[in-house]
Coordinates of C-alpha atoms in Angstrom, one line a residue:
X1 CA -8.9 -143.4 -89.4
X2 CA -5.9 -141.5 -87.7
X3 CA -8.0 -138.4 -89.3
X4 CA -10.8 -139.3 -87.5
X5 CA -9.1 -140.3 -84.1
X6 CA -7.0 -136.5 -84.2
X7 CA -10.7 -134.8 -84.3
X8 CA -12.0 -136.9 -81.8
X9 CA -8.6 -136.0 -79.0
X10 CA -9.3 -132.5 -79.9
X11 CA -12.6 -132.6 -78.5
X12 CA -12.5 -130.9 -75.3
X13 CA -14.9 -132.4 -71.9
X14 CA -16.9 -129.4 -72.3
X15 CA -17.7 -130.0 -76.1
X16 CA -18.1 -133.2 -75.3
X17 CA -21.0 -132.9 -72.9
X18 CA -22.4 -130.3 -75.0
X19 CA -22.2 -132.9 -77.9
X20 CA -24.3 -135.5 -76.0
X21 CA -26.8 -132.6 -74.6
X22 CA -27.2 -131.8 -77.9
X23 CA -27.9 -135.5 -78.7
X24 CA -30.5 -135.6 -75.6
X25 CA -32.4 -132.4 -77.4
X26 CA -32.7 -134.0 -80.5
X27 CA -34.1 -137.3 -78.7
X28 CA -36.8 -135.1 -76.7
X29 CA -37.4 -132.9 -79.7
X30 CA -37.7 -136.3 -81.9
X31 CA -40.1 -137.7 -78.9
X32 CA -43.5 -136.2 -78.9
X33 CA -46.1 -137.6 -76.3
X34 CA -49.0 -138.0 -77.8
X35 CA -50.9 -138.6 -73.9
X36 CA -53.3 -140.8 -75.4
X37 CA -52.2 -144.1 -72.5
X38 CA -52.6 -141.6 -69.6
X39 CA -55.8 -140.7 -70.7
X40 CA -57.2 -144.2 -71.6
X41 CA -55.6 -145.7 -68.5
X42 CA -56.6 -142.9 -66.4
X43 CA -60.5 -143.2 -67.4
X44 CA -60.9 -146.6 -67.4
X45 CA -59.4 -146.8 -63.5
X46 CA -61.6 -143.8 -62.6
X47 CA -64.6 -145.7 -63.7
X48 CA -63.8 -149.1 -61.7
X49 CA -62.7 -147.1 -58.7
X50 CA -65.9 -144.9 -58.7
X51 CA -67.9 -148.6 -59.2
X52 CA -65.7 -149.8 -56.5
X53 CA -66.2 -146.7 -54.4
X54 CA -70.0 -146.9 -54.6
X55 CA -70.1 -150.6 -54.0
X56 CA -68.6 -149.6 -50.5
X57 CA -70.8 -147.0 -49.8
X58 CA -73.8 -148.6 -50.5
X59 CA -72.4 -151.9 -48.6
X60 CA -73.5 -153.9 -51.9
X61 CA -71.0 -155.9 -54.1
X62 CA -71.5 -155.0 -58.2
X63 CA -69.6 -157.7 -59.2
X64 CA -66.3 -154.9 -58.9
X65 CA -63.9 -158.1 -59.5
X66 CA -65.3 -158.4 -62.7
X67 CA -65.9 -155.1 -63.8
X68 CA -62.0 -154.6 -62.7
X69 CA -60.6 -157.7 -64.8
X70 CA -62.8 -156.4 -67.6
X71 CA -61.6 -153.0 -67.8
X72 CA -58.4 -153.8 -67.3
X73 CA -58.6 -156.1 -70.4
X74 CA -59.9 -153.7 -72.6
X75 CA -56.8 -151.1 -71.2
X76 CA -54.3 -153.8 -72.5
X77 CA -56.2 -154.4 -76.2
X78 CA -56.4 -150.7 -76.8
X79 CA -52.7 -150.2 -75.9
X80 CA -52.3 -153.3 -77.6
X81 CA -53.5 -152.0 -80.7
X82 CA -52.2 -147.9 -80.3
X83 CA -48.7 -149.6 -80.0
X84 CA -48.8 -151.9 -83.1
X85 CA -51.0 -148.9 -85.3
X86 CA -47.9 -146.3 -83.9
X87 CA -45.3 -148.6 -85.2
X88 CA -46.9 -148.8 -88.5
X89 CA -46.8 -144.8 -88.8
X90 CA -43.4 -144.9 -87.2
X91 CA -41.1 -142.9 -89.4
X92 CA -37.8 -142.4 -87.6
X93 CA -35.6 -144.0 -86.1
X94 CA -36.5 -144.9 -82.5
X95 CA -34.3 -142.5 -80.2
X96 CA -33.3 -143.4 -76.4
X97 CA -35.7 -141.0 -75.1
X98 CA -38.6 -143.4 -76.8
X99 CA -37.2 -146.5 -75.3
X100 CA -36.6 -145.5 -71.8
X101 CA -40.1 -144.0 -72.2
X102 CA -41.5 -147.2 -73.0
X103 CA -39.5 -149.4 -70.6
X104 CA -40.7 -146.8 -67.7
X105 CA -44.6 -147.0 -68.5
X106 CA -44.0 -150.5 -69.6
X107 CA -42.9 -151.7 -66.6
X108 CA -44.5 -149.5 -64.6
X109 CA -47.8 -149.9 -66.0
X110 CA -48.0 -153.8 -66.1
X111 CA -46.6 -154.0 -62.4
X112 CA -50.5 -152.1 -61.9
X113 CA -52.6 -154.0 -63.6
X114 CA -51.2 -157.0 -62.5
X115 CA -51.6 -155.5 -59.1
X116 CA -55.2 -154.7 -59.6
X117 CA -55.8 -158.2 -61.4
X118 CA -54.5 -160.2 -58.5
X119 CA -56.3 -158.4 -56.2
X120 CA -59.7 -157.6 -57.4
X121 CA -59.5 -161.5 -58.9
X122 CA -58.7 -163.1 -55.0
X123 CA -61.9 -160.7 -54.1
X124 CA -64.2 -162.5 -56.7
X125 CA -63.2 -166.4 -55.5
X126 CA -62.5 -165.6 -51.2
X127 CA -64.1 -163.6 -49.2
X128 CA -61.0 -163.1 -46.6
X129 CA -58.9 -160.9 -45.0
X130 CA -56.9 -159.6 -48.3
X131 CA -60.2 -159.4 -50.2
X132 CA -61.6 -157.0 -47.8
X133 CA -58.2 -154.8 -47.7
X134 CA -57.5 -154.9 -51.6
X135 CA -59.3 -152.3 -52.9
X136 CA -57.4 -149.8 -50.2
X137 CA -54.4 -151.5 -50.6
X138 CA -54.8 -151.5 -54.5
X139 CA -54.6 -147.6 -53.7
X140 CA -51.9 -147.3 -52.2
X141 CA -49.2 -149.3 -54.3
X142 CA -50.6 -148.1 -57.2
X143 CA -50.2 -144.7 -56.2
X144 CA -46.8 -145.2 -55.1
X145 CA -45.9 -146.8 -58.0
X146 CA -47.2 -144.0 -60.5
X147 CA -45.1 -141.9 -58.8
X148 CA -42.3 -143.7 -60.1
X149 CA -43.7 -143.6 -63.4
X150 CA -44.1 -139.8 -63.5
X151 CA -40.9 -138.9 -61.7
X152 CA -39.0 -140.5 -64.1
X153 CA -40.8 -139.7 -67.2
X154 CA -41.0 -135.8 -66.2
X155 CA -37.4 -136.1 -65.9
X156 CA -36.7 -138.0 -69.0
X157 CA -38.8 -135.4 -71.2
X158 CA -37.3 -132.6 -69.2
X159 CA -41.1 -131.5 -67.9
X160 CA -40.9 -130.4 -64.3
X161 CA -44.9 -130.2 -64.8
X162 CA -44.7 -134.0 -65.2
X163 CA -42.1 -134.6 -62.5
X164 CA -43.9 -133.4 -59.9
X165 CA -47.1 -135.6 -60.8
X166 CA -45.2 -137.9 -59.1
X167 CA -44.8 -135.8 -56.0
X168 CA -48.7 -135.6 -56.1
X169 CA -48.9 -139.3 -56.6
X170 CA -46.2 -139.9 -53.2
X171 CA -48.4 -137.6 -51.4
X172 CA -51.7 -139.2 -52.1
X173 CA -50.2 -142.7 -51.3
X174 CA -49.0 -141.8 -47.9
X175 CA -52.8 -140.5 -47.1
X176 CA -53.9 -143.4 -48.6
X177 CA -52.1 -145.4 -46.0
X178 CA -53.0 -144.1 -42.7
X179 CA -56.7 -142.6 -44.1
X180 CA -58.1 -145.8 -43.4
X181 CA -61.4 -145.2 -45.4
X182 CA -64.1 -146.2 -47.7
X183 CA -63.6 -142.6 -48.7
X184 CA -59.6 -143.2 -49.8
X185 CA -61.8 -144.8 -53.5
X186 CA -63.2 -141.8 -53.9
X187 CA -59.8 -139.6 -53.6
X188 CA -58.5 -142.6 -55.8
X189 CA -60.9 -141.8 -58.8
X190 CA -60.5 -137.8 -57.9
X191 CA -56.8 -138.5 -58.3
X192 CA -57.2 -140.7 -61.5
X193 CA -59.0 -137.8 -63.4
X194 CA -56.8 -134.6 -62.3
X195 CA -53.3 -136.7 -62.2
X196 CA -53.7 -138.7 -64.9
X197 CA -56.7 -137.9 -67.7
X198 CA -56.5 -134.1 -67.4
X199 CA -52.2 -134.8 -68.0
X200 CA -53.0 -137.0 -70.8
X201 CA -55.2 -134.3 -72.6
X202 CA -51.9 -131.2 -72.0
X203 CA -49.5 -134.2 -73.4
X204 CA -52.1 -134.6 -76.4
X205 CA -52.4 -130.9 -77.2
X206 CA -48.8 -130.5 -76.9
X207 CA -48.1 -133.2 -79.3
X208 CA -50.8 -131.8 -81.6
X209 CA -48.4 -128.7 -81.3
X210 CA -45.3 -130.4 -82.2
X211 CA -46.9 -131.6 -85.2
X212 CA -48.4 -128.4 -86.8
X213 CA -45.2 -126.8 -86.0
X214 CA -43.3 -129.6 -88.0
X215 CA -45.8 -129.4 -90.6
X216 CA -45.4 -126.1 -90.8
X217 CA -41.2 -126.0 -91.2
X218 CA -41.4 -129.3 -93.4

């Protein structure tokens, strides 16, 4: 034990942060993104928001609400699933950078759907006021709040790329706000497919990387 304790006092602050940079490395070189959420999430929400988005244009309601709560529902079975079949094939030991991963797109995620279930749900049973608004308003929290999601996970895997998705995501919310348009569902979807499915598909071919290059020095 005094062993031990000597080694440990003769570890300078410097060695010391390199020690727990190192640690961080091994986390994000452990953690591999396989992208497959953003791109499921990022589809399904393009499809209602495009439904939603024509439904305004064409001044005709396609039973959106439903199509919303519906999608939605099939989002959470197929994460449901992807998480339970990952855990199964899960390997290692689950590092930090996989559980502040999680919590981030965990919390951030369900705060959204709940979001667009509370709103698009209200649309189905009352025509009022907040019926009327949601679909913009569903815009513009949702935007603002994957810019959370992306800040922080850009910063957590040490991708700039990512990190600034949520720049893109702050930006588009604050149009979102004062655009007041029909048209702000149709910058929604846009946004959905190049912010969300087409990041999804670089995390998924990265990840495919990772793995052929651990195959390869295995």
């Amino acid at each position: 034990m005094e062993q031990t304790s000597d080694l440990q006092t003769e570890l300078t602050p410097d060695q010391e942060l390199a020690y727990i940079r190192k640690i961080m490395a091994d986390s994000r070189r452990a953690f591999a993104e396989d992208g497959k959420p953003y791109i499921l999430w990022g589809a399904l929400v393009a499809i209602g928001m495009t439904i939603t988005y024509i439904s305004a244009l064409a001044d005709h309601d396609f039973y959106t609400g439903y199509i919303w709560i519906g999608l939605v529902l099939i989002g959470y079975v197929n994460i449901f699933y992807y998480i339970r079949k990952k855990k199964k094939a899960e390997t290692r030991v689950k590092s930090i950078i996989d559980r502040i991963q999680g919590a981030i797109w965990g919390a951030c995620g369900g705060t959204i759907g709940l979001v667009i279930v509370v709103f698009m749900a209200n649309s189905t049973v009352d025509r009022n006021w907040l019926s009327l608004l949601a679909p913009l308003l569903v815009c513009f929290i949702v935007s603002a709040i994957l810019g959370i999601a992306y800040f922080l996970s850009g910063i957590v895997n040490d991708l700039k790329w990512l990190r600034n998705i949520g720049f893109a995501w702050w930006a588009a919310s604050i149009v979102m706000f004062f655009w007041q348009s029909i048209h702000v569902l149709g910058l929604y979807a846009l946004m959905m497919v190049l912010f969300q499915v087409v990041p999804g598909i670089v995390l998924n071919r990265k990840y495919r990387a990772e793995q052929s290059r651990d195959v390869l020095e295995a």
